[in-house]
Structures are given as C-alpha cells and as structure tokens.
Short mmCIF file of C-alpha atoms in Angstrom, two decimals:
data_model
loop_
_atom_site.label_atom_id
_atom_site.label_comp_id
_atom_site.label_asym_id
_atom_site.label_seq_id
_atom_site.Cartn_x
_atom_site.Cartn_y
_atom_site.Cartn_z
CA UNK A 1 6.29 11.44 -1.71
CA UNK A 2 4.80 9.33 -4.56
CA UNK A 3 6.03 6.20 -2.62
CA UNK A 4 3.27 6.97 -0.23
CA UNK A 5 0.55 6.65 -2.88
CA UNK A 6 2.19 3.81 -4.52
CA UNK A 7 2.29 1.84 -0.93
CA UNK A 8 -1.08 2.17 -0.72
CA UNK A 9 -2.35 1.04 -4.26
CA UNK A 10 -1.25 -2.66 -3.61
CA UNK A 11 -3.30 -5.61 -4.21
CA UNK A 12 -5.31 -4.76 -1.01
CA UNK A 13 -6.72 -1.47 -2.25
CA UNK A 14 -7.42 -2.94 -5.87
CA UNK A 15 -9.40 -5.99 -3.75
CA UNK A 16 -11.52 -4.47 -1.35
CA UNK A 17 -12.31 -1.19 -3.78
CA UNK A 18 -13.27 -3.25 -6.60
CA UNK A 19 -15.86 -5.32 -3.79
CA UNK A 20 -17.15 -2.36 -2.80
CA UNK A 21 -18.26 -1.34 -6.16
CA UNK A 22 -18.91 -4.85 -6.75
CA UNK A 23 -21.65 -5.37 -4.17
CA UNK A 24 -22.67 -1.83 -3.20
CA UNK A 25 -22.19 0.09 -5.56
CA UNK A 26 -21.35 3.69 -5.76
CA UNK A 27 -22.94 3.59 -1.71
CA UNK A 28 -19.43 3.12 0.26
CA UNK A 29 -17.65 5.69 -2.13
CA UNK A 30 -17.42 7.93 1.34
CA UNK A 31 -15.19 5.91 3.06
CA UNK A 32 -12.40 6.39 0.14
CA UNK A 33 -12.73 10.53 0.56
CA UNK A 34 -12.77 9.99 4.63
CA UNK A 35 -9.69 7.31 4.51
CA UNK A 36 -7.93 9.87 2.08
CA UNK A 37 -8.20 13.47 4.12
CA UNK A 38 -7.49 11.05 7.76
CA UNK A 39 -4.21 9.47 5.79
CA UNK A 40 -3.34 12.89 4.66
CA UNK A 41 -3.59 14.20 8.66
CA UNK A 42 -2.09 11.20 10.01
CA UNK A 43 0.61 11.23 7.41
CA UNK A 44 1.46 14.94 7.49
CA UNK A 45 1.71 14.67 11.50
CA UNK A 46 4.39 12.12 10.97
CA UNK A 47 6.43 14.03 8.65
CA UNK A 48 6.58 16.97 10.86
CA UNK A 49 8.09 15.30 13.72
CA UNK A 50 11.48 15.23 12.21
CA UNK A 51 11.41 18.81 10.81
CA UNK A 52 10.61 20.05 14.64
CA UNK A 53 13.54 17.46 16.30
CA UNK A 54 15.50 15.93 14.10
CA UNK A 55 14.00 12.52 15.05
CA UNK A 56 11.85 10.16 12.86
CA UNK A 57 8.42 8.35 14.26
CA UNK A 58 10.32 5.59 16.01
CA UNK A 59 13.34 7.78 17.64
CA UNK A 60 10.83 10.46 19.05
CA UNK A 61 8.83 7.80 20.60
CA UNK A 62 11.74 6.16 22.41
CA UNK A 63 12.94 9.39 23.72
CA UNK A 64 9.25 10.38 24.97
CA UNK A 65 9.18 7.30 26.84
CA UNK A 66 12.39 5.46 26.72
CA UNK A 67 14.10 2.36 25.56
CA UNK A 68 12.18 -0.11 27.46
CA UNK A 69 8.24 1.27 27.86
CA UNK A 70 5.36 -0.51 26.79
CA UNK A 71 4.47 2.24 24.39
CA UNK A 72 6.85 2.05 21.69
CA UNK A 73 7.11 -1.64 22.34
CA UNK A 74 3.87 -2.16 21.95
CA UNK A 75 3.87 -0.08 18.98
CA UNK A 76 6.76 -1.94 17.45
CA UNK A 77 4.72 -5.61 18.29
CA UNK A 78 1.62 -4.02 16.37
CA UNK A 79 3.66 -2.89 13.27
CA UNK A 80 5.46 -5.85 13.01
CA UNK A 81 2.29 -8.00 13.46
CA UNK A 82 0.03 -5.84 11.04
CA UNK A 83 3.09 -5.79 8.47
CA UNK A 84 3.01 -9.46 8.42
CA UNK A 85 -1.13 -9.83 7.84
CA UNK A 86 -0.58 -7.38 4.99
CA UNK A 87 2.31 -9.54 3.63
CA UNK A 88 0.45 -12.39 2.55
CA UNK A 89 -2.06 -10.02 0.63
CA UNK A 90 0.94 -8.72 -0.98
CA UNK A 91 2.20 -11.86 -2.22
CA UNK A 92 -1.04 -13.35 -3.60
CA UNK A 93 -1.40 -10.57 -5.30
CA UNK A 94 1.54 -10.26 -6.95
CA UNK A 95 0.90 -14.12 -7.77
CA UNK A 96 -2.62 -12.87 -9.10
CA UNK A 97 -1.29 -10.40 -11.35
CA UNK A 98 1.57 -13.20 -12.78
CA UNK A 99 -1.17 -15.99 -13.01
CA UNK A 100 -3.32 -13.22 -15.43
CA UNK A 101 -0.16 -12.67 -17.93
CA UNK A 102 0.38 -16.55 -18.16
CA UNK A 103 -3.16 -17.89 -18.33
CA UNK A 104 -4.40 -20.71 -15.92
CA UNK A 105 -3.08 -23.79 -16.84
CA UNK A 106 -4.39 -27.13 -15.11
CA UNK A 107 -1.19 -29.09 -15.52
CA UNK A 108 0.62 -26.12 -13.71
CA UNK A 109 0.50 -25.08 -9.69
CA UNK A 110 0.99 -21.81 -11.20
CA UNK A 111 0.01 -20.14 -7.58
CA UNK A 112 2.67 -22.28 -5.67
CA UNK A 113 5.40 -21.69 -8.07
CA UNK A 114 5.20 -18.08 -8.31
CA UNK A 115 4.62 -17.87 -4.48
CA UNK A 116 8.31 -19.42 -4.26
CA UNK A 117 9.69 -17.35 -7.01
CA UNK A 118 8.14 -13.81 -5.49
CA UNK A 119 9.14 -14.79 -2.00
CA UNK A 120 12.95 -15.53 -3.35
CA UNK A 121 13.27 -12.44 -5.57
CA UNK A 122 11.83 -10.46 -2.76
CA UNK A 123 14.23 -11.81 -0.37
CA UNK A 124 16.69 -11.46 -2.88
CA UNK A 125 16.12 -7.44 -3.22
CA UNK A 126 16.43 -7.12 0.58
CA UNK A 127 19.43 -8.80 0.53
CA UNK A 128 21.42 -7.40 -2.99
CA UNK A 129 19.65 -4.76 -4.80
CA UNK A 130 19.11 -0.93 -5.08
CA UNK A 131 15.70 -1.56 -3.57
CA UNK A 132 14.50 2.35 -3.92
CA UNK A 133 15.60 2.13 -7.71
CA UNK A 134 13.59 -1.13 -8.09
CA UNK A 135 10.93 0.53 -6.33
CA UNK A 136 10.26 3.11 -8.36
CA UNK A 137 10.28 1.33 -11.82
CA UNK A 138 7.47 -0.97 -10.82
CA UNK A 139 5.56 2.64 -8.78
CA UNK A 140 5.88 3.54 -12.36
CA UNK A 141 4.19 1.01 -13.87
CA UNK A 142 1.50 0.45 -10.65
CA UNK A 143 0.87 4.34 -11.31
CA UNK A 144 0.33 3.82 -15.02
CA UNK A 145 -2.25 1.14 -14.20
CA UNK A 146 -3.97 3.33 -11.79
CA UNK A 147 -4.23 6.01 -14.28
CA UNK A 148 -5.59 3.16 -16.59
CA UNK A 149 -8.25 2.98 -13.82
CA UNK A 150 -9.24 6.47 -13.98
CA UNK A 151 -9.15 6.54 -17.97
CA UNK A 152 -11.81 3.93 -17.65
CA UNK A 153 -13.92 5.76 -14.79
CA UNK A 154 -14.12 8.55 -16.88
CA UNK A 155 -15.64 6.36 -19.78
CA UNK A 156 -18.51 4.96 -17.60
CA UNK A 157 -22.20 6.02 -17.90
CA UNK A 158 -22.91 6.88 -14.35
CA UNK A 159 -24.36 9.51 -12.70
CA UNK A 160 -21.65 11.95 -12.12
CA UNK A 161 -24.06 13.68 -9.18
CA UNK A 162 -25.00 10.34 -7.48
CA UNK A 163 -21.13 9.81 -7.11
CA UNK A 164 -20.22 13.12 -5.71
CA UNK A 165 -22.90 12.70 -3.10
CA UNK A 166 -21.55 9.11 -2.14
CA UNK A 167 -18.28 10.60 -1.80
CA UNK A 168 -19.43 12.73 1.42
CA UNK A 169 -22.65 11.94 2.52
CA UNK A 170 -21.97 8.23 4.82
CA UNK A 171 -24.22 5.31 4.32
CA UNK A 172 -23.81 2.21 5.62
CA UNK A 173 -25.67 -0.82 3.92
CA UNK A 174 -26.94 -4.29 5.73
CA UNK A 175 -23.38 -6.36 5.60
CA UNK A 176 -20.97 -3.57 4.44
CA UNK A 177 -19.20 -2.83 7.80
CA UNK A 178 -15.97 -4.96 7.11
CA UNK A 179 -15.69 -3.56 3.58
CA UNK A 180 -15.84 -0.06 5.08
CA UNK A 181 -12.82 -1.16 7.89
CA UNK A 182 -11.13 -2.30 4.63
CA UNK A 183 -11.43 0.94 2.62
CA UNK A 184 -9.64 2.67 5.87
CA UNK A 185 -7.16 0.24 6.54
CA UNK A 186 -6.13 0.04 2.85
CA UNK A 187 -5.15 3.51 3.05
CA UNK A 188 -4.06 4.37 6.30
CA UNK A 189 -1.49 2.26 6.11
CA UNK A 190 -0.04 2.01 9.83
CA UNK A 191 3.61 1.56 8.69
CA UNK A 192 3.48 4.42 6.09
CA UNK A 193 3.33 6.74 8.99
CA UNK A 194 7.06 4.96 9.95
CA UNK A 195 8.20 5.56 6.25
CA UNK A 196 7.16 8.64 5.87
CA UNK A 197 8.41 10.17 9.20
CA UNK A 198 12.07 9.73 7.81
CA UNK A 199 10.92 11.04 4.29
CA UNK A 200 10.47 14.78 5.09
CA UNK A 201 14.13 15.73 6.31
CA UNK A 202 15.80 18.33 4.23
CA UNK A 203 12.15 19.97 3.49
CA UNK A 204 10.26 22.86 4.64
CA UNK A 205 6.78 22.52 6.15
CA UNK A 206 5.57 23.99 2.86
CA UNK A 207 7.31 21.80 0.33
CA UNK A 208 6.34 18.47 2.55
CA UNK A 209 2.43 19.40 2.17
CA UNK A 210 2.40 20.27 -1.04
CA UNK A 211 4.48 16.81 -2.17
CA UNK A 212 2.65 15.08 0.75
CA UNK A 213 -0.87 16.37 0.01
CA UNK A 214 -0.43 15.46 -4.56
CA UNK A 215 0.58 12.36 -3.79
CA UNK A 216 -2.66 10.88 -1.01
CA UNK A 217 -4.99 13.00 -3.27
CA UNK A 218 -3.80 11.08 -6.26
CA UNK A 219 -3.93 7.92 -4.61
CA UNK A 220 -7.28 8.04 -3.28
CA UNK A 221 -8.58 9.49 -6.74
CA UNK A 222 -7.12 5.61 -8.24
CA UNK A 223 -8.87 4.25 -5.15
CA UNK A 224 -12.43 5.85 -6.19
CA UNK A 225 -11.74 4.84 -10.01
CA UNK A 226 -11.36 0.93 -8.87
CA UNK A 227 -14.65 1.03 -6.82
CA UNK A 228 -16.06 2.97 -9.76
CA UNK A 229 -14.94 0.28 -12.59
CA UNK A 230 -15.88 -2.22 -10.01
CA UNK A 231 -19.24 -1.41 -9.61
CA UNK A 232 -20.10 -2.33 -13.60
CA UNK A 233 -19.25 -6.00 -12.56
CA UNK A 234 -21.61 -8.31 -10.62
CA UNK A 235 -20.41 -9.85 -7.39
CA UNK A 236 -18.33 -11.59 -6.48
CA UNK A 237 -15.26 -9.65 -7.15
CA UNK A 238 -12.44 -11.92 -8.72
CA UNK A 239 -9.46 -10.78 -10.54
CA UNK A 240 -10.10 -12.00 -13.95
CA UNK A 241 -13.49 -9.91 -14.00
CA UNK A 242 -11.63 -6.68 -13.11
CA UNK A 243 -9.60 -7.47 -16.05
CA UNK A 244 -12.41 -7.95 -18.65
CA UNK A 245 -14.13 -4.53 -17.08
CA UNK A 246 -10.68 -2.91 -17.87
CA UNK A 247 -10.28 -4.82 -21.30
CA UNK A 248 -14.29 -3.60 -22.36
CA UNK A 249 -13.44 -0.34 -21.15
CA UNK A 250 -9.90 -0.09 -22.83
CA UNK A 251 -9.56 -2.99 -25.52
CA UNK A 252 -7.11 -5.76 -24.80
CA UNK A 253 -3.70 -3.60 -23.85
CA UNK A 254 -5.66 -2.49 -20.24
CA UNK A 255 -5.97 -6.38 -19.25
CA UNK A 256 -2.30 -6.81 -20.02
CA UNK A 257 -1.61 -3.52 -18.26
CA UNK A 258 -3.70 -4.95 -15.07
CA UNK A 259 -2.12 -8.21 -14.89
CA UNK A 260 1.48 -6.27 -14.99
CA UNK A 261 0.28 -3.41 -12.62
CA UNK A 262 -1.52 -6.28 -10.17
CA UNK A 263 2.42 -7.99 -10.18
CA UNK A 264 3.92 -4.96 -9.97
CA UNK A 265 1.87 -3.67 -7.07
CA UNK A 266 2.16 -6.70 -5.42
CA UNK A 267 5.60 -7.59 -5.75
CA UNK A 268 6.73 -3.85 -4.65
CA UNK A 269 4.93 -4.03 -1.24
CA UNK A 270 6.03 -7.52 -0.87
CA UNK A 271 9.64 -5.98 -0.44
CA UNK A 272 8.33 -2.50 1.11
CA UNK A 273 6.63 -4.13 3.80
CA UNK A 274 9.28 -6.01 5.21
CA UNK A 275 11.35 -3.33 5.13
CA UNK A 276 9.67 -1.05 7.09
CA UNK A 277 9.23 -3.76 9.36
CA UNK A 278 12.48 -3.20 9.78
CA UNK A 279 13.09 0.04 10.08
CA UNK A 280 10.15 0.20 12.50
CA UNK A 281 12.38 -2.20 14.83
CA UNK A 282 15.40 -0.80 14.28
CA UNK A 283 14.02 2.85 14.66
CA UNK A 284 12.66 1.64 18.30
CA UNK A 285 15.07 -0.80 19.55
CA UNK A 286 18.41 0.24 18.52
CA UNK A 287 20.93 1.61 20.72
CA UNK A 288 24.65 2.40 21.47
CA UNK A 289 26.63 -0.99 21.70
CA UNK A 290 23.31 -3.10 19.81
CA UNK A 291 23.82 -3.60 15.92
CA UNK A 292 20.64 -2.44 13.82
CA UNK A 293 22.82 -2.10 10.51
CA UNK A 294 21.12 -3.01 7.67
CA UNK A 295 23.48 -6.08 7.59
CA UNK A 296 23.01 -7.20 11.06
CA UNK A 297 21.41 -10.31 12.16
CA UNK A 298 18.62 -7.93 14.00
CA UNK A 299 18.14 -5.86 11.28
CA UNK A 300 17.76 -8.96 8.75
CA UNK A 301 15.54 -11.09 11.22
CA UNK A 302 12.71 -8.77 11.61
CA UNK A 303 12.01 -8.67 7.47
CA UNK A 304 12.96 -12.47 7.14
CA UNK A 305 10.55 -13.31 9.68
CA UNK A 306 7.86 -11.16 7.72
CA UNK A 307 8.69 -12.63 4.41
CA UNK A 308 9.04 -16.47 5.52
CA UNK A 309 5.36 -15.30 7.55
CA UNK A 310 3.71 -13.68 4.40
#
C-alpha cells in the first residue's frame, strides 16, 4: 500500500505544499488533514469493491452499467484527461530535481535535454522493464526524502499549538482558494482510486485498512512537513529555495537528497501515470474478442498518448 503514498508525494504535492507555507503560512495546514482522512475514505471504498465481487474499479463499473454507457465512459475520458494534466507536472519535476544535482549552466538547455531523456527512459520502462521493481527503488528514495522533510519540521521553531489548530480549524485567506483545490487534488489522486481497487485482492477487510490507513497517514504527515519547511521561506516558492531551507535545516547532504528525491518523485509518476491510464482504459473498455494485453496496440496507445501529451 506504500505505492499509494508514494503516488501522491510527486512533484505536485512538494509544489503546491511548499506555496502554501510559502505565502500563508501555517493558515491552509487544514486542507492537508481534510485531503488526507477524504483520500483515506475514497481510497478504502475502492479497495473494497474487489473483496465484495471479485471486480476492480473499472470492471464493477462496466457491469453496473455496461460496455457502452456514458458513465464509465465518461469516467474513462476524465481519467485519461486528468492523467495527462498531471503528466507534464510529473516531468518538469523530475527535470527540476535533475537540473538541482547538475547546477544551471547557461551554455546548456539543461530543461529540454532532460525533458527528452525522462520522456525516453519513461517510455522505455513501459515498454522493457520490471516497472513495479523500478518503482519501488525510487518510492524508496522519494520516502527517504520525505522523511528528510519531517526531520527538518521537527527542527523548526514554531508554535507547535498554532499548527495543531491550523490542522482542523478551516480558514481561508484573500487569494488562497486555488492553493486549497491544489492541496486536495494533490492527494486525492483520481487515478489512485483505479490502482488501488486492483491492490486489495488476496486481503481481508482488516489487513487492507490497516496497510491502507499507514500508508495515507504517512503521506499526508510528509505533506504537512513540506508546507511546514515551506513556510520559513519567503514567496515565491521556487525549487532551489526549498533546497537551501532543507540544506540550513540539514547541512548540505538534504539538498542533494532533495534534488534526487524531486527526480525520483518525478520520474516514478512520470511512468505510474501513464500506466494507470492504461489500466483505467483497459479495465473499462476491454472485452471478449478486443485485445487490451499489455502488448496490444490499445493497451500501448492510451500511455503513449499520455507520455508524448505530458
């Protein structure tokens, strides 16, 4: 169930938490503890689908309404379409983390060669590689970053009882609506519920929670830690002054760790997302006599489209 958490600590989350903090403070801290207990519900709905019937997200839809309806179509067209949007932030941030480990350098596009490198590597994984194996090597290392992020929280002179209030009691300053709709939609991540409707087969109800429930709870503590180092920088956010917060906080090793985490983070979803793409389509539209194999032209088309979109 950690794959949840680590799909939803992407360049995204690091982005729009870090803002938050950036230009509000501790204020929009709220929206990270609603966005984590909704994901949890939303999340844990999913995965019980296929404990009750067998069938995952997509499958029960189709046989609720069948093949053709404008429900799971539409649902399909919506995943596909938000998958794509969240595509691009993947790959710039993967390119943001790779640009921080080599240094800006004026007689280098550094931004247009990595773009082409992350895009063929990530196409390259589709196509080749053990993608859950890769997967999990660079969750490890996003995970390590997050818990960099927490380490450094921790360290902060703040008031530990003006936090916990922001956490549950909502404000809403002049300007900070679309950072709050970014704060949800970084973590409910619309094609997590897809992913995680086929990850709860062979468990019982109890085993899915508790997995399910560690792993959001985890990910929206990193969440609060980036809008809580993020709100000891002035606005506006940019990369490189998350990575001096983490190297004052940490010494040198947590800007390193940053840039590698940023690339990691990026680079996973920027395979991920695609993918579940995929299986979103496939999950919908497939049917006896149609090829949705993962090496079918269908199958393939839906997370090249993505990719070559992002």
């Amino acid at each position: 169930w950690s794959v949840i958490s680590a799909a939803f600590i992407g360049p995204g989350t690091v982005t729009t938490a870090a803002s938050s903090g950036a230009e509000y403070g501790l204020s929009l801290l709220w929206a990270l503890t609603f966005s984590t207990f909704a994901c949890f519900l939303l999340q844990e709905a999913a995965a019980r689908i296929p404990l009750a019937s067998g069938l995952n997200l997509g499958q029960a839809l189709v046989k609720r309404y069948g093949q053709g309806h404008i429900i799971p179509i539409g649902m399909a067209i919506a995943i596909i379409s938000g998958v794509i949007a969240y595509q691009s932030g993947n790959i710039l941030g993967s390119v943001a983390g790779a640009i921080l480990l080599v240094g800006e350098n004026s007689s280098m596009n550094w931004q247009l060669i990595f773009t082409i490198v992350i895009a063929v590597l990530a196409a390259s994984v589709l196509l080749l590689a053990n993608i859950q194996r890769i997967s999990r090597i660079l969750g490890m290392v996003v995970a390590t970053m997050g818990f960099a992020f927490i380490v450094v929280a921790l360290s902060l002179e703040v008031s530990w009882g003006n936090a916990l209030a922001s956490s549950v009691v909502p404000s809403l300053p002049e300007g900070a609506g679309i950072l709050v709709i970014g704060l949800i939609g970084t973590t409910i991540v619309p094609y997590n519920l897809f992913l995680g409707s086929g990850m709860s087969k062979n468990q019982d109800i109890r085993e899915m929670r508790w997995g399910l429930g560690i792993a959001i709870i985890l990910g929206g503590l990193i969440s609060m830690a980036i809008l809580l180092v993020g709100s000891t920088m002035e606005a506006p956010f940019s990369f490189e002054g998350m990575a001096k917060a983490m190297q004052s906080g940490l010494g040198n090793w947590a800007a390193v760790l940053f840039g590698i985490g940023l690339f990691a983070a990026g680079f996973t979803s920027s395979v991920t997302a695609p993918l579940a793409a995929a299986v979103t389509a496939q999950s919908i539209f497939a049917k006896e006599g149609n090829d949705w194999s993962e090496k079918s032209r269908s199958y393939m088309g839906v997370w090249g489209i993505v990719l070559l979109c992002g």
